[in-house]
Tab-separated table of C-alpha atoms in Angstrom:
chain	number	residue	atom	x	y	z
A	1	MET	CA	-24.126	210.339	-87.905
A	2	ASN	CA	-21.252	210.080	-90.252
A	3	LYS	CA	-19.986	206.740	-91.529
A	4	TRP	CA	-16.922	206.757	-89.233
A	5	MET	CA	-19.040	206.881	-86.118
A	6	MET	CA	-21.287	204.078	-87.497
A	7	LEU	CA	-18.213	201.971	-88.232
A	8	GLY	CA	-16.927	202.622	-84.647
A	9	PHE	CA	-20.274	201.660	-83.053
A	10	GLY	CA	-20.273	198.523	-85.260
A	11	ILE	CA	-16.859	197.463	-84.150
A	12	LEU	CA	-17.673	198.195	-80.492
A	13	ALA	CA	-20.857	196.049	-80.799
A	14	LEU	CA	-18.842	193.173	-82.334
A	15	ALA	CA	-16.363	193.359	-79.507
A	16	VAL	CA	-19.117	193.224	-76.865
A	17	ILE	CA	-20.810	190.235	-78.621
A	18	ALA	CA	-17.413	188.375	-78.735
A	19	GLY	CA	-16.727	189.132	-75.094
A	20	VAL	CA	-20.151	187.837	-74.030
A	21	ALA	CA	-19.717	184.665	-76.178
A	22	LEU	CA	-16.318	183.937	-74.487
A	23	ILE	CA	-17.945	184.178	-71.084
A	24	VAL	CA	-21.087	182.236	-71.832
A	25	ILE	CA	-19.841	179.495	-74.065
A	26	PRO	CA	-17.597	176.988	-72.129
A	27	ALA	CA	-14.382	175.835	-73.520
A	28	PRO	CA	-14.234	172.114	-74.566
A	29	ALA	CA	-12.751	169.856	-71.973
A	30	GLN	CA	-9.284	168.372	-72.639
A	31	ALA	CA	-8.267	164.870	-71.600
A	32	PRO	CA	-5.317	164.759	-69.150
A	33	ALA	CA	-2.110	163.823	-70.762
A	34	THR	CA	0.526	161.780	-69.083
A	35	SER	CA	4.229	161.648	-69.297
A	36	ASN	CA	6.153	158.369	-69.151
A	37	GLN	CA	9.660	159.753	-69.343
A	38	GLY	CA	10.667	159.228	-72.840
A	39	GLN	CA	7.691	157.042	-73.913
A	40	ALA	CA	4.710	158.106	-75.971
A	41	THR	CA	2.326	160.403	-74.159
A	42	THR	CA	-1.135	158.777	-73.610
A	43	THR	CA	-4.258	159.185	-71.689
A	44	PRO	CA	-5.107	156.184	-69.439
A	45	GLU	CA	-8.154	154.228	-70.307
A	46	VAL	CA	-10.776	154.882	-67.625
A	47	GLN	CA	-12.408	151.747	-66.237
A	48	SER	CA	-13.495	153.332	-62.952
A	49	GLY	CA	-12.416	156.218	-60.779
A	50	ILE	CA	-12.152	159.926	-61.029
A	51	PRO	CA	-10.716	160.426	-64.531
A	52	ASP	CA	-8.665	163.506	-63.722
A	53	LEU	CA	-7.125	162.004	-60.631
A	54	ILE	CA	-7.257	158.183	-60.567
A	55	THR	CA	-8.193	155.307	-62.809
A	56	ILE	CA	-8.639	151.720	-61.671
A	57	ASP	CA	-7.825	148.917	-64.100
A	58	THR	CA	-8.744	146.100	-61.720
A	59	PRO	CA	-11.088	145.176	-60.165
A	60	HIS	CA	-14.046	146.501	-62.216
A	61	SER	CA	-17.351	147.499	-60.596
A	62	GLY	CA	-19.382	144.414	-59.726
A	63	THR	CA	-16.506	141.940	-60.156
A	64	LEU	CA	-16.597	138.619	-58.244
A	65	VAL	CA	-13.668	138.677	-55.841
A	66	SER	CA	-11.854	136.316	-53.543
A	67	SER	CA	-8.910	136.800	-51.334
A	68	PRO	CA	-6.368	138.289	-52.245
A	69	ILE	CA	-7.798	140.953	-54.552
A	70	ALA	CA	-5.336	142.322	-57.077
A	71	ILE	CA	-5.839	146.076	-57.320
A	72	SER	CA	-4.114	148.169	-60.071
A	73	GLY	CA	-4.427	151.440	-61.935
A	74	GLN	CA	-2.945	154.880	-62.171
A	75	ALA	CA	-3.243	157.942	-60.028
A	76	ARG	CA	-1.853	161.456	-60.232
A	77	GLY	CA	1.166	162.045	-58.028
A	78	THR	CA	-0.976	164.296	-55.886
A	79	TRP	CA	-3.142	161.262	-54.856
A	80	TYR	CA	-0.162	159.796	-53.010
A	81	PHE	CA	1.793	160.789	-49.932
A	82	GLU	CA	5.254	159.210	-49.529
A	83	ALA	CA	4.339	156.890	-52.480
A	84	SER	CA	1.173	155.273	-50.937
A	85	PHE	CA	-2.547	155.882	-50.215
A	86	PRO	CA	-5.128	154.048	-48.203
A	87	ILE	CA	-7.200	151.148	-49.513
A	88	GLU	CA	-10.127	149.660	-47.486
A	89	LEU	CA	-12.451	146.747	-48.114
A	90	LYS	CA	-15.886	146.902	-46.448
A	91	ASP	CA	-18.294	143.983	-46.085
A	92	ALA	CA	-22.010	144.078	-46.785
A	93	ASN	CA	-22.674	145.707	-43.420
A	94	GLY	CA	-20.135	148.516	-44.010
A	95	ALA	CA	-17.571	147.094	-41.530
A	96	VAL	CA	-13.892	147.383	-42.609
A	97	ILE	CA	-12.600	143.826	-43.135
A	98	ALA	CA	-9.221	144.607	-44.608
A	99	GLN	CA	-7.040	147.643	-45.322
A	100	MET	CA	-3.561	148.326	-46.705
A	101	PRO	CA	-1.755	151.027	-48.695
A	102	GLY	CA	-1.720	151.155	-52.511
A	103	GLN	CA	1.915	151.617	-53.613
A	104	ALA	CA	3.288	153.748	-56.430
A	105	GLN	CA	5.142	151.639	-58.924
A	106	SER	CA	7.405	154.591	-59.939
A	107	ASP	CA	8.348	158.087	-58.856
A	108	TRP	CA	5.208	159.621	-57.368
A	109	MET	CA	6.583	163.161	-57.046
A	110	THR	CA	4.884	164.471	-60.182
A	111	GLN	CA	1.627	165.843	-61.420
A	112	ASP	CA	1.329	162.966	-63.981
A	113	PHE	CA	-0.295	159.680	-63.681
A	114	VAL	CA	1.770	157.045	-61.751
A	115	PRO	CA	0.911	153.321	-61.802
A	116	PHE	CA	-0.031	151.657	-58.512
A	117	ALA	CA	-0.590	148.118	-57.340
A	118	ALA	CA	-1.805	146.292	-54.207
A	119	SER	CA	-2.862	142.812	-53.195
A	120	LEU	CA	-5.430	142.920	-50.545
A	121	THR	CA	-5.981	139.822	-48.345
A	122	PHE	CA	-9.317	139.517	-46.479
A	123	PRO	CA	-11.322	136.977	-44.460
A	124	ALA	CA	-13.815	134.718	-46.264
A	125	GLN	CA	-17.229	136.315	-46.825
A	126	PRO	CA	-20.556	134.703	-47.621
A	127	ALA	CA	-20.730	133.835	-51.282
A	128	GLY	CA	-22.823	136.318	-53.219
A	129	SER	CA	-22.664	139.014	-50.583
A	130	HIS	CA	-21.630	142.461	-51.586
A	131	GLY	CA	-18.785	144.656	-50.436
A	132	THR	CA	-17.102	147.942	-51.268
A	133	LEU	CA	-13.445	148.541	-52.194
A	134	ILE	CA	-12.541	152.070	-51.340
A	135	LEU	CA	-9.436	153.864	-52.672
A	136	LYS	CA	-8.772	157.227	-50.925
A	137	ASN	CA	-6.280	159.917	-51.728
A	138	ASP	CA	-3.716	160.172	-48.911
A	139	ASN	CA	-4.632	163.430	-47.126
A	140	PRO	CA	-2.081	164.096	-44.368
A	141	SER	CA	-3.722	167.448	-43.683
A	142	GLY	CA	-6.836	165.891	-42.338
A	143	ASP	CA	-8.778	168.587	-44.079
A	144	ALA	CA	-12.140	166.908	-45.016
A	145	SER	CA	-12.541	169.248	-47.989
A	146	LYS	CA	-9.407	167.719	-49.513
A	147	GLN	CA	-10.591	164.065	-49.014
A	148	LYS	CA	-11.391	162.202	-52.184
A	149	GLU	CA	-12.260	158.516	-52.656
A	150	VAL	CA	-13.372	156.020	-55.232
A	151	ASP	CA	-15.887	153.342	-54.129
A	152	ILE	CA	-15.963	150.068	-56.245
A	153	PRO	CA	-18.793	147.735	-55.554
A	154	VAL	CA	-17.670	144.034	-55.522
A	155	VAL	CA	-19.370	140.694	-55.010
A	156	PHE	CA	-17.649	137.960	-52.868
A	157	LYS	CA	-17.060	134.546	-54.339
């Protein structure tokens, strides 16, 4: 073989190795950026939730709660439908004891994070008993494969 053929095979071998490396080695994950219309771009601090879709600031997992519960955080605009999404509170037996919509606090028609808030009133529960706060994406299609939720365990005061 002459040196030009050897050089050609060498370049071909390097190209194959580089192509395999691109397929096998995953790209590093990037944190989602948010846009606050003219404000600095930040990534919300994740307390609880699905980091790419929703973050919950309050309440935290395992928090002692009494009625009403203040609920706040940020969700991507796709989590909402008509600026709201369903929130439920279940008791220790799994029965729904309260429900209401979480409301977007600004324009929800975006792919960015949008703050939400809710104040959920519920009947008194036995002190020390456990419950679950459930935040669901609004899924008007009814397609179960598109349903997402965040479950936050709470303890009643």
